[in-house]
Amino acid sequence: MVTSMKRKFSIWNVSALIILAVFLIFILFPLILVLKKSIIDPHTGELTLRYLGKFFERKFYWVTLINSFQVTIVTTVLSVAIGLPIAYLMRKVKIKGSRIIEILIIISYLSPPFIGAYAWIQLLGRSGVLTKFINDLFHVKLNGIYGFPGIVLVLTLQSFPLIYIYICGALKNLDNSLNEAAESLGYSSIQRLFKIIIPLIMPTVLASALLVFMRVIADFGTPMLIGEGFRTIPVLIYTQFMSEVGGDDGFAAALCLITILITILLFIVQRLLARRYSYSMSALKPMVAEEIGGFKNILSHAFVYVTVLLAILPQCVVIFTSFLKTKGGQVFTGGFSLESYKNIFFDKNSSVILNTYLLGIAAIIIIVVFGIMIAYLTVRKKNALTSTLDTISMFPFIIPGSVLGISFLFAFSQKPLLLSGTMLIMIMSFAIRRLPYTIRSSTAIIGQISPSIEEAAISLGASETKAFRKVIIPMMMPGVIAGAIMSWITVISELSSSIILYTNKTQTLTVSVYTEVIRGNFGNASAYSTILTLTSVLSLFLFFKLTGKKDVNV
């Protein structure tokens, strides 16, 4: 009896219960409030569908859903159409400068999409450099990069690197003997690509396409900056919520509920498709990049170079413009100056930089601790409790940042859980948003550690907890640290939830970039963006240094 009680209240079950309690407070409780506010009349307390009906009855609202699907589907298709051939070419053909190209692709992915939107405004906005040049040269009057085409351009150039990263990892596990066998049977290069290679990597294509889809449909900054009259769901959620904070917020909750249901459905569809097209591959003879000549070589290099140049161009633009002289911070007057940096460090609220780093580090500590614990519990201590924990931990993966931000304000704007306006609510939003990725990577790491190593430590007299602390954690740490660095880069680039939760005391770099662009202070926005970009680049090089890797393929 005593032994049974000890097992029930072991340190592992207690740890699982504590983590579950945190999840109930910061994941399920906010989502339940979203559901409640969207279907319960606040005055009568009765069930109502008027908030949901309001969305579908008025064209102004439901058109935004169509707009979101249009942008997301086109962007996802284009991202796959660009990322897949570049990944294939980089694995199949010896591209000169391939190491630098891979780093540039990763950097372009790590930069927030709204920075790309701002940079393209500088290039192709109504007063953009390229717009003026084209108008003067061809005597036309272009209206700039606004609306649907601009949103798709920015998000595609920022999303295809994710496809590239995933597919490169899949191609590394592809046995090239299958490709050679098809070639010996008379298949052309194109036939082998579509009939052998793509079917084998289809699960990876679907998984990466889903990630792009989820990221694009939840993106707030890009359509807000260059969408103008072309509204998407995240923009509608933000504008409706911000205009209804002091009054009826039921409609904002209904919009959040609709978005959550859509993302859940997409997640389920992807899982079903991935299962159907699942293959196990082992690269007994991996693909090796080969020299090719003639027109094919020129075309391959041109395609890779031009695409990567367009992808990295926004980062180059913001760095360059951050050193230009401005008039009142809004108009670039020519010549170079450190005026923008002087503004953000001395004349503006310089704490935003420190806030970004402090909030990011605090969130990463929570992510690492929870990620290790949850991964260990779900792999080594399987039971109903840890299975529940594993399921709930995936919820943030399918919740857009703006929805999470609004749900947090619903849940933590009154006592006894009054957290709104504090650093803690920002930290927890960052940690909850990025935790699923660290859990998945930590789970993969533990799966590679043989249980016999832990058993050997226990047989030598160590307790389970000591074996975990002294054996498992040290073995996991290199991979966990690498994953933490990549999570750190995504945390400091977070905008969707930050723009809803921040106050003057908790403002971050991403919020500062956004607010400066909205105000037209492009010099300051460029300086903030440059600091954010350089932080991401340095973090990436630290990742390479600590892991000894040459890429971040998955």
Coordinates of C-alpha atoms in Angstrom, one line a residue:
M1 CA 0.0 0.0 0.0
V2 CA 2.8 2.4 1.0
T3 CA 4.8 1.5 -2.1
S4 CA 1.7 2.2 -4.3
M5 CA 1.2 5.6 -2.7
K6 CA 4.9 6.4 -3.2
R7 CA 4.6 5.6 -6.9
K8 CA 1.5 7.8 -7.2
F9 CA 3.3 10.7 -5.5
S10 CA 6.7 10.1 -7.0
I11 CA 8.7 13.2 -8.0
W12 CA 7.9 12.5 -11.7
N13 CA 4.2 12.5 -11.1
V14 CA 4.4 15.6 -8.9
S15 CA 6.5 17.3 -11.6
A16 CA 3.9 16.3 -14.3
L17 CA 1.1 17.6 -12.1
I18 CA 2.9 21.0 -11.6
I19 CA 3.5 21.3 -15.3
L20 CA -0.1 20.4 -16.0
A21 CA -1.3 23.0 -13.6
V22 CA 0.8 25.6 -15.4
F23 CA -0.7 24.5 -18.7
L24 CA -4.2 24.6 -17.3
I25 CA -3.6 28.2 -16.3
F26 CA -1.7 29.5 -19.3
I27 CA -3.2 27.4 -22.1
L28 CA -6.6 25.9 -21.4
F29 CA -8.0 28.6 -19.1
P30 CA -7.4 31.4 -21.7
L31 CA -8.8 29.3 -24.5
I32 CA -11.9 28.4 -22.4
L33 CA -12.5 32.1 -21.8
V34 CA -12.3 32.7 -25.6
L35 CA -14.9 30.1 -26.2
K36 CA -17.1 31.4 -23.3
K37 CA -16.9 35.0 -24.5
S38 CA -17.7 34.0 -28.1
I39 CA -20.9 32.1 -27.3
I40 CA -22.2 33.6 -24.0
D41 CA -24.0 36.8 -23.8
P42 CA -22.2 38.9 -21.1
H43 CA -25.5 40.6 -20.0
T44 CA -27.9 37.7 -19.7
G45 CA -25.4 34.8 -19.3
E46 CA -27.3 32.8 -21.9
L47 CA -25.9 30.9 -24.9
T48 CA -25.9 33.1 -28.0
L49 CA -24.6 32.8 -31.6
R50 CA -24.9 36.4 -32.5
Y51 CA -21.2 37.1 -32.4
L52 CA -20.5 34.2 -34.8
G53 CA -23.5 35.2 -36.9
K54 CA -22.2 38.7 -37.1
F55 CA -19.1 37.4 -38.9
F56 CA -20.9 35.4 -41.5
E57 CA -23.7 37.9 -42.0
R58 CA -21.6 40.8 -43.1
K59 CA -19.4 40.6 -46.2
F60 CA -16.9 43.0 -44.7
Y61 CA -15.9 40.4 -42.2
W62 CA -16.1 37.1 -44.0
V63 CA -14.3 38.4 -47.0
T64 CA -11.2 38.7 -44.7
L65 CA -11.3 34.9 -44.2
I66 CA -11.3 34.5 -48.0
N67 CA -8.5 37.0 -48.3
S68 CA -6.5 35.1 -45.7
F69 CA -6.9 31.8 -47.5
Q70 CA -6.0 33.4 -50.8
V71 CA -2.8 34.8 -49.4
T72 CA -1.9 31.7 -47.5
I73 CA -2.6 29.2 -50.3
V74 CA -0.7 31.2 -52.9
T75 CA 2.2 31.8 -50.6
T76 CA 2.5 28.2 -49.6
V77 CA 2.4 26.9 -53.2
L78 CA 5.0 29.5 -54.3
S79 CA 7.2 28.7 -51.3
V80 CA 7.2 25.0 -52.1
A81 CA 7.7 25.8 -55.8
I82 CA 10.8 27.8 -54.9
G83 CA 12.2 26.0 -51.8
L84 CA 12.0 22.5 -53.3
P85 CA 14.0 23.1 -56.5
I86 CA 16.6 25.2 -54.6
A87 CA 17.0 22.4 -52.0
Y88 CA 17.3 19.8 -54.8
L89 CA 19.8 21.9 -56.8
M90 CA 21.9 22.6 -53.7
R91 CA 22.1 18.8 -53.0
K92 CA 22.5 17.7 -56.6
V93 CA 24.6 20.4 -58.2
K94 CA 27.9 22.0 -57.1
I95 CA 26.8 25.6 -56.6
K96 CA 29.7 28.0 -56.1
G97 CA 29.5 29.7 -52.7
S98 CA 27.0 27.1 -51.5
R99 CA 28.1 27.6 -47.9
I100 CA 27.5 31.3 -47.9
I101 CA 24.2 30.8 -49.8
E102 CA 22.9 28.5 -47.1
I103 CA 23.8 31.0 -44.4
L104 CA 22.0 33.8 -46.3
I105 CA 18.9 31.6 -46.8
I106 CA 18.8 30.9 -43.0
I107 CA 19.3 34.5 -42.1
S108 CA 16.4 35.5 -44.5
Y109 CA 14.2 33.0 -42.7
L110 CA 15.1 34.2 -39.2
S111 CA 14.2 37.8 -40.0
P112 CA 10.6 38.7 -39.1
P113 CA 8.3 39.1 -42.2
F114 CA 7.2 42.6 -41.2
I115 CA 10.8 43.8 -41.5
G116 CA 10.7 42.5 -45.1
A117 CA 7.5 44.4 -45.7
Y118 CA 9.0 47.6 -44.4
A119 CA 12.1 47.1 -46.6
W120 CA 10.1 46.5 -49.7
I121 CA 8.1 49.7 -49.0
Q122 CA 11.5 51.4 -49.1
L123 CA 12.1 49.8 -52.5
L124 CA 8.7 49.5 -54.2
G125 CA 6.5 51.7 -52.1
R126 CA 4.8 54.7 -53.8
S127 CA 8.0 56.7 -53.0
G128 CA 10.3 53.8 -53.2
V129 CA 13.7 53.9 -54.9
L130 CA 12.8 51.3 -57.5
T131 CA 9.3 52.7 -58.0
K132 CA 10.7 56.1 -58.8
F133 CA 13.4 54.7 -61.1
I134 CA 10.8 52.6 -63.1
N135 CA 8.3 55.5 -63.3
D136 CA 11.0 57.9 -64.5
L137 CA 12.5 55.4 -67.0
F138 CA 9.2 54.2 -68.6
H139 CA 7.1 57.2 -67.9
V140 CA 4.5 55.2 -65.9
K141 CA 2.9 55.7 -62.5
L142 CA 3.1 52.5 -60.4
N143 CA 1.1 52.6 -57.2
G144 CA 3.7 50.5 -55.3
I145 CA 3.8 47.1 -53.7
Y146 CA 0.6 47.3 -51.6
G147 CA -2.3 44.9 -51.4
F148 CA -2.4 41.2 -52.3
P149 CA 0.7 41.0 -54.6
G150 CA 2.9 42.8 -52.0
I151 CA 1.8 40.5 -49.2
V152 CA 2.4 37.4 -51.2
L153 CA 5.8 38.6 -52.4
V154 CA 7.1 39.4 -48.9
L155 CA 5.7 36.3 -47.3
T156 CA 6.9 34.0 -50.1
L157 CA 10.5 35.3 -49.9
Q158 CA 10.4 34.9 -46.2
S159 CA 8.8 31.5 -46.1
F160 CA 10.5 29.4 -48.8
P161 CA 13.7 29.1 -46.7
L162 CA 11.6 27.0 -44.2
I163 CA 10.7 24.6 -47.1
Y164 CA 14.4 24.6 -48.1
I165 CA 15.6 23.7 -44.6
Y166 CA 13.2 20.8 -44.2
I167 CA 13.6 19.4 -47.7
C168 CA 17.4 19.6 -47.4
G169 CA 17.2 17.4 -44.3
A170 CA 15.0 14.9 -46.1
L171 CA 17.3 14.7 -49.2
K172 CA 20.2 13.9 -46.9
N173 CA 18.3 10.7 -45.9
L174 CA 17.4 9.8 -49.5
D175 CA 19.2 6.8 -50.9
N176 CA 20.6 7.9 -54.2
S177 CA 20.7 4.3 -55.5
L178 CA 17.0 4.6 -56.1
N179 CA 17.7 7.6 -58.3
E180 CA 20.4 5.8 -60.2
A181 CA 18.2 2.7 -60.7
A182 CA 15.6 5.0 -62.3
E183 CA 18.2 6.6 -64.5
S184 CA 19.4 3.2 -65.7
L185 CA 15.8 2.4 -66.7
G186 CA 15.7 5.5 -69.0
Y187 CA 14.1 8.1 -66.7
S188 CA 15.1 11.7 -67.4
S189 CA 16.1 14.1 -64.6
I190 CA 12.6 15.7 -64.6
Q191 CA 10.9 12.2 -64.5
R192 CA 13.2 11.1 -61.6
L193 CA 12.4 14.2 -59.7
F194 CA 8.6 13.9 -60.0
K195 CA 8.3 10.1 -59.9
I196 CA 11.0 9.1 -57.4
I197 CA 12.3 11.9 -55.3
I198 CA 9.2 14.0 -54.6
P199 CA 7.0 11.0 -53.7
L200 CA 9.7 9.9 -51.2
I201 CA 10.0 13.2 -49.5
M202 CA 6.3 14.0 -49.7
P203 CA 5.8 13.7 -45.9
T204 CA 8.5 16.4 -45.4
V205 CA 7.0 18.5 -48.1
L206 CA 3.6 18.3 -46.4
A207 CA 5.0 19.0 -42.9
S208 CA 7.0 22.0 -44.1
A209 CA 4.1 23.3 -46.2
L210 CA 1.8 23.1 -43.1
L211 CA 4.3 25.1 -41.1
V212 CA 4.4 27.8 -43.8
F213 CA 0.6 27.7 -44.0
M214 CA 0.2 28.1 -40.2
R215 CA 2.8 30.9 -40.1
V216 CA 1.4 32.9 -43.0
I217 CA -2.3 32.6 -42.0
A218 CA -1.3 33.9 -38.5
D219 CA 1.0 36.7 -39.7
F220 CA -0.1 40.1 -38.6
G221 CA 2.7 42.6 -39.4
T222 CA 3.0 42.1 -43.2
P223 CA -0.7 42.6 -44.1
M224 CA -1.0 45.4 -41.6
L225 CA 1.9 47.4 -43.1
I226 CA 1.3 46.8 -46.8
G227 CA -2.2 45.4 -47.1
E228 CA -4.0 48.7 -47.1
G229 CA -7.5 47.8 -48.1
F230 CA -6.7 44.1 -48.3
R231 CA -7.5 42.8 -44.8
T232 CA -6.7 39.4 -43.4
I233 CA -8.0 37.6 -40.3
P234 CA -5.1 38.6 -38.0
V235 CA -5.5 42.2 -38.9
L236 CA -9.3 42.0 -38.4
I237 CA -8.8 40.4 -35.0
Y238 CA -6.4 43.1 -33.9
T239 CA -8.5 46.0 -35.1
Q240 CA -11.7 44.7 -33.7
F241 CA -10.1 43.9 -30.4
M242 CA -8.3 47.2 -30.0
S243 CA -11.5 49.1 -30.8
E244 CA -13.6 47.0 -28.4
V245 CA -11.2 46.7 -25.4
G246 CA -13.4 49.1 -23.3
G247 CA -16.7 47.5 -24.3
D248 CA -18.1 44.4 -25.9
D249 CA -15.2 42.0 -26.7
G250 CA -17.4 39.0 -27.7
F251 CA -16.9 39.6 -31.4
A252 CA -13.1 39.6 -31.0
A253 CA -13.5 36.3 -29.1
A254 CA -15.7 34.9 -31.9
L255 CA -13.0 35.8 -34.5
C256 CA -10.4 34.0 -32.3
L257 CA -12.6 30.9 -32.1
I258 CA -13.1 30.8 -35.8
T259 CA -9.3 31.1 -36.4
I260 CA -8.5 28.4 -33.8
L261 CA -11.1 26.0 -35.4
I262 CA -9.5 26.6 -38.9
T263 CA -6.0 25.9 -37.7
I264 CA -7.0 22.8 -35.8
L265 CA -8.7 21.4 -38.9
L266 CA -5.6 22.2 -41.0
F267 CA -3.4 20.5 -38.4
I268 CA -5.6 17.3 -38.5
V269 CA -5.6 17.2 -42.3
Q270 CA -1.8 17.5 -42.4
R271 CA -1.4 14.7 -39.9
L272 CA -3.7 12.4 -41.9
L273 CA -1.9 13.2 -45.2
A274 CA 1.5 12.7 -43.5
R275 CA 0.5 9.3 -42.3
R276 CA -0.8 8.3 -45.7
Y277 CA 2.4 9.3 -47.5
S278 CA 4.9 8.2 -44.7
Y279 CA 8.1 6.5 -45.9
S280 CA 11.1 5.3 -44.0
M281 CA 14.4 6.2 -45.6
S282 CA 18.0 5.4 -44.9
A283 CA 20.7 7.0 -47.0
L284 CA 23.0 4.0 -47.6
K285 CA 24.3 6.0 -50.6
P286 CA 23.5 9.7 -50.1
M287 CA 23.2 12.2 -52.9
V288 CA 26.4 13.9 -53.8
A289 CA 26.6 17.3 -55.5
E290 CA 28.1 17.0 -59.0
E291 CA 29.7 19.4 -61.5
I292 CA 27.5 20.1 -64.5
G293 CA 28.3 22.2 -67.5
G294 CA 26.6 24.3 -70.2
F295 CA 23.3 26.0 -70.1
K296 CA 22.0 23.8 -67.2
N297 CA 24.9 25.0 -65.0
I298 CA 24.2 28.7 -65.8
L299 CA 20.5 28.3 -65.3
S300 CA 21.0 26.5 -61.9
H301 CA 23.3 29.2 -60.6
A302 CA 21.1 32.0 -61.9
F303 CA 18.0 30.6 -60.3
V304 CA 19.7 30.1 -56.9
Y305 CA 21.6 33.4 -56.8
V306 CA 18.6 35.6 -57.9
T307 CA 16.2 34.0 -55.5
V308 CA 18.6 34.2 -52.5
L309 CA 19.4 37.8 -53.5
L310 CA 15.7 38.8 -53.4
A311 CA 15.3 36.9 -50.1
I312 CA 18.2 38.7 -48.4
L313 CA 17.6 42.1 -49.9
P314 CA 15.3 43.3 -47.1
Q315 CA 18.0 42.8 -44.5
C316 CA 20.5 44.6 -46.7
V317 CA 18.1 47.5 -47.2
V318 CA 17.3 48.1 -43.5
I319 CA 21.0 48.0 -42.6
F320 CA 21.9 50.4 -45.4
T321 CA 19.1 52.8 -44.7
S322 CA 19.9 52.8 -40.9
F323 CA 23.1 54.8 -41.7
L324 CA 21.4 57.4 -44.0
K325 CA 20.8 61.0 -42.9
T326 CA 17.1 61.8 -42.2
K327 CA 15.0 64.9 -41.8
G328 CA 13.0 64.6 -38.7
G329 CA 13.6 60.8 -38.8
Q330 CA 11.1 60.4 -41.7
V331 CA 12.7 61.5 -44.9
F332 CA 16.1 60.3 -46.1
T333 CA 18.1 63.3 -47.3
G334 CA 21.2 61.6 -48.7
G335 CA 24.6 61.1 -47.1
F336 CA 25.5 58.9 -44.2
S337 CA 25.0 59.5 -40.5
L338 CA 24.6 57.8 -37.1
E339 CA 21.6 60.0 -36.4
S340 CA 19.1 57.1 -36.3
Y341 CA 21.2 55.2 -33.8
K342 CA 21.6 58.3 -31.7
N343 CA 17.8 58.6 -31.7
I344 CA 17.1 55.1 -30.5
F345 CA 19.9 55.0 -27.9
F346 CA 19.6 58.4 -26.4
D347 CA 16.4 60.2 -27.5
K348 CA 14.1 57.3 -27.6
N349 CA 13.2 54.6 -25.0
S350 CA 16.4 52.7 -25.1
S351 CA 15.0 50.1 -22.6
V352 CA 13.3 48.3 -25.5
I353 CA 16.6 46.7 -26.4
L354 CA 17.2 45.5 -22.9
N355 CA 13.6 44.4 -22.6
T356 CA 14.0 42.3 -25.7
Y357 CA 17.0 40.5 -24.3
L358 CA 15.7 40.1 -20.8
L359 CA 12.2 38.8 -21.8
G360 CA 13.8 36.5 -24.4
I361 CA 16.3 35.0 -21.9
A362 CA 13.6 34.5 -19.3
A363 CA 11.3 32.8 -21.8
I364 CA 14.2 30.6 -23.0
I365 CA 14.9 29.4 -19.5
I366 CA 11.3 28.4 -19.1
I367 CA 11.3 26.7 -22.5
V368 CA 14.4 24.7 -21.8
V369 CA 13.3 23.6 -18.3
F370 CA 9.8 22.6 -19.4
G371 CA 11.0 21.2 -22.7
I372 CA 13.5 18.8 -21.0
M373 CA 11.0 17.8 -18.3
I374 CA 8.1 17.2 -20.7
A375 CA 10.2 15.3 -23.2
Y376 CA 11.6 13.0 -20.5
L377 CA 8.2 12.4 -18.9
T378 CA 6.5 11.6 -22.1
V379 CA 9.3 9.3 -23.3
R380 CA 10.6 7.6 -20.1
K381 CA 7.5 7.8 -17.8
K382 CA 4.6 7.1 -20.1
N383 CA 1.2 7.1 -18.4
A384 CA -2.2 8.8 -18.8
L385 CA -0.9 11.9 -17.0
T386 CA 2.1 12.4 -19.2
S387 CA 0.1 11.6 -22.4
T388 CA -2.3 14.3 -21.4
L389 CA 0.6 16.7 -20.9
D390 CA 2.0 15.8 -24.3
T391 CA -1.3 16.5 -26.0
I392 CA -1.9 19.9 -24.3
S393 CA 1.7 21.0 -25.0
M394 CA 0.9 20.9 -28.7
F395 CA -2.0 23.3 -28.4
P396 CA 0.2 26.5 -28.8
F397 CA 1.5 25.1 -32.1
I398 CA -1.9 25.7 -33.7
I399 CA -2.8 29.0 -31.9
P400 CA -1.9 32.2 -33.8
G401 CA 0.1 34.7 -31.8
S402 CA -2.6 37.4 -32.0
V403 CA -5.2 34.9 -30.6
L404 CA -2.9 33.9 -27.8
G405 CA -2.3 37.6 -26.9
I406 CA -6.0 38.3 -26.8
S407 CA -6.8 35.2 -24.8
F408 CA -4.1 36.2 -22.3
L409 CA -5.7 39.6 -21.8
F410 CA -9.1 37.9 -21.3
A411 CA -7.6 35.6 -18.7
F412 CA -5.2 37.8 -16.8
S413 CA -6.7 41.3 -16.7
Q414 CA -8.4 41.0 -13.3
K415 CA -7.6 39.6 -9.9
P416 CA -6.6 37.1 -8.6
L417 CA -4.6 36.6 -11.9
L418 CA -3.8 40.2 -12.7
L419 CA -0.8 39.9 -15.0
S420 CA -1.7 42.3 -17.9
G421 CA 0.9 45.1 -18.3
T422 CA 3.6 43.0 -16.5
M423 CA 6.7 41.4 -17.9
L424 CA 5.5 38.0 -16.7
I425 CA 2.6 38.0 -19.2
M426 CA 5.0 38.7 -22.0
I427 CA 7.5 36.1 -20.9
M428 CA 4.8 33.4 -20.6
S429 CA 3.3 34.3 -24.0
F430 CA 6.8 33.9 -25.6
A431 CA 7.4 30.6 -23.7
I432 CA 4.1 29.1 -24.5
R433 CA 4.3 30.0 -28.2
R434 CA 7.7 28.4 -28.7
L435 CA 7.5 25.5 -26.2
P436 CA 6.1 22.9 -28.7
Y437 CA 9.2 23.1 -30.9
T438 CA 11.6 22.6 -28.1
I439 CA 9.5 19.7 -26.8
R440 CA 9.6 18.0 -30.2
S441 CA 13.4 18.4 -30.5
S442 CA 14.1 17.3 -26.9
T443 CA 11.9 14.3 -27.4
A444 CA 14.0 13.3 -30.5
I445 CA 17.2 13.7 -28.4
I446 CA 16.0 11.5 -25.5
G447 CA 14.9 8.9 -28.1
Q448 CA 18.5 8.7 -29.2
I449 CA 19.7 8.0 -25.6
S450 CA 19.6 4.4 -24.7
P451 CA 17.6 3.6 -21.5
S452 CA 20.4 1.2 -20.6
I453 CA 22.7 4.1 -19.8
E454 CA 20.3 5.4 -17.2
E455 CA 19.7 1.9 -15.9
A456 CA 23.5 1.4 -15.5
A457 CA 23.7 4.6 -13.4
I458 CA 20.9 3.4 -11.2
S459 CA 22.5 -0.1 -10.8
L460 CA 25.6 1.7 -9.5
G461 CA 23.6 3.3 -6.7
A462 CA 22.3 6.5 -8.2
S463 CA 18.7 7.4 -7.7
E464 CA 16.4 8.0 -10.6
T465 CA 16.5 11.7 -10.1
K466 CA 20.3 11.7 -9.7
A467 CA 20.6 9.7 -12.9
F468 CA 18.4 12.2 -14.7
R469 CA 20.4 15.2 -13.4
K470 CA 23.9 13.7 -13.8
V471 CA 23.5 11.5 -16.9
I472 CA 20.4 12.4 -19.0
I473 CA 20.6 16.2 -18.8
P474 CA 24.3 16.4 -19.6
M475 CA 23.8 14.1 -22.6
M476 CA 20.9 16.2 -23.8
M477 CA 22.4 19.6 -23.2
P478 CA 24.3 20.1 -26.5
G479 CA 21.2 19.5 -28.5
V480 CA 19.0 21.4 -26.1
I481 CA 21.3 24.4 -26.2
A482 CA 21.3 24.4 -29.9
G483 CA 17.5 24.2 -30.0
A484 CA 17.4 27.0 -27.3
I485 CA 19.4 29.3 -29.5
M486 CA 17.1 28.8 -32.5
S487 CA 14.1 29.3 -30.2
W488 CA 15.7 32.5 -28.9
I489 CA 15.9 33.9 -32.4
T490 CA 12.2 33.3 -33.0
V491 CA 11.3 34.7 -29.5
I492 CA 13.0 38.0 -30.0
S493 CA 11.3 38.3 -33.4
E494 CA 7.8 37.8 -32.0
L495 CA 5.3 40.5 -32.9
S496 CA 1.7 39.0 -33.2
S497 CA 1.3 38.5 -29.4
S498 CA 3.7 41.3 -28.3
I499 CA 1.7 44.1 -30.1
I500 CA -1.3 43.2 -28.1
L501 CA 0.3 42.6 -24.7
Y502 CA 3.0 45.2 -24.5
T503 CA 3.1 48.4 -22.5
N504 CA 5.6 51.3 -22.5
K505 CA 7.6 49.4 -19.8
T506 CA 7.6 46.1 -21.7
Q507 CA 8.1 47.3 -25.3
T508 CA 10.4 45.1 -27.4
L509 CA 12.4 45.6 -30.6
T510 CA 9.8 44.1 -32.8
V511 CA 7.1 46.4 -31.4
S512 CA 9.4 49.4 -31.8
V513 CA 10.1 48.6 -35.4
Y514 CA 6.4 48.3 -36.1
T515 CA 5.4 51.5 -34.2
E516 CA 8.2 53.5 -35.9
V517 CA 7.1 52.4 -39.4
I518 CA 3.5 53.2 -38.6
R519 CA 4.6 56.7 -37.5
G520 CA 6.8 57.1 -40.6
N521 CA 10.1 57.2 -38.6
F522 CA 11.9 55.0 -41.1
G523 CA 15.4 55.9 -39.9
N524 CA 14.6 54.7 -36.4
A525 CA 12.8 51.7 -37.7
S526 CA 15.9 50.7 -39.8
A527 CA 18.2 51.1 -36.7
Y528 CA 16.0 48.9 -34.6
S529 CA 15.7 46.4 -37.4
T530 CA 19.5 46.3 -37.8
I531 CA 20.0 45.5 -34.1
L532 CA 17.4 42.7 -34.4
T533 CA 19.0 41.3 -37.5
L534 CA 22.6 41.4 -36.1
T535 CA 21.4 39.7 -32.9
S536 CA 19.8 36.9 -35.0
V537 CA 23.0 36.6 -37.2
L538 CA 25.3 36.4 -34.1
S539 CA 23.0 33.9 -32.5
L540 CA 23.1 31.8 -35.7
F541 CA 26.9 31.8 -35.7
L542 CA 26.9 30.8 -32.0
F543 CA 24.6 27.9 -32.9
F544 CA 27.1 26.8 -35.6
K545 CA 30.0 27.2 -33.1
L546 CA 28.4 25.2 -30.3
T547 CA 27.0 22.4 -32.4
G548 CA 29.8 22.1 -35.0
K549 CA 27.1 22.0 -37.7
K550 CA 27.3 23.7 -41.0
D551 CA 23.5 24.0 -41.4
V552 CA 20.2 23.8 -39.5
N553 CA 18.6 21.1 -41.6
V554 CA 15.9 19.1 -39.8

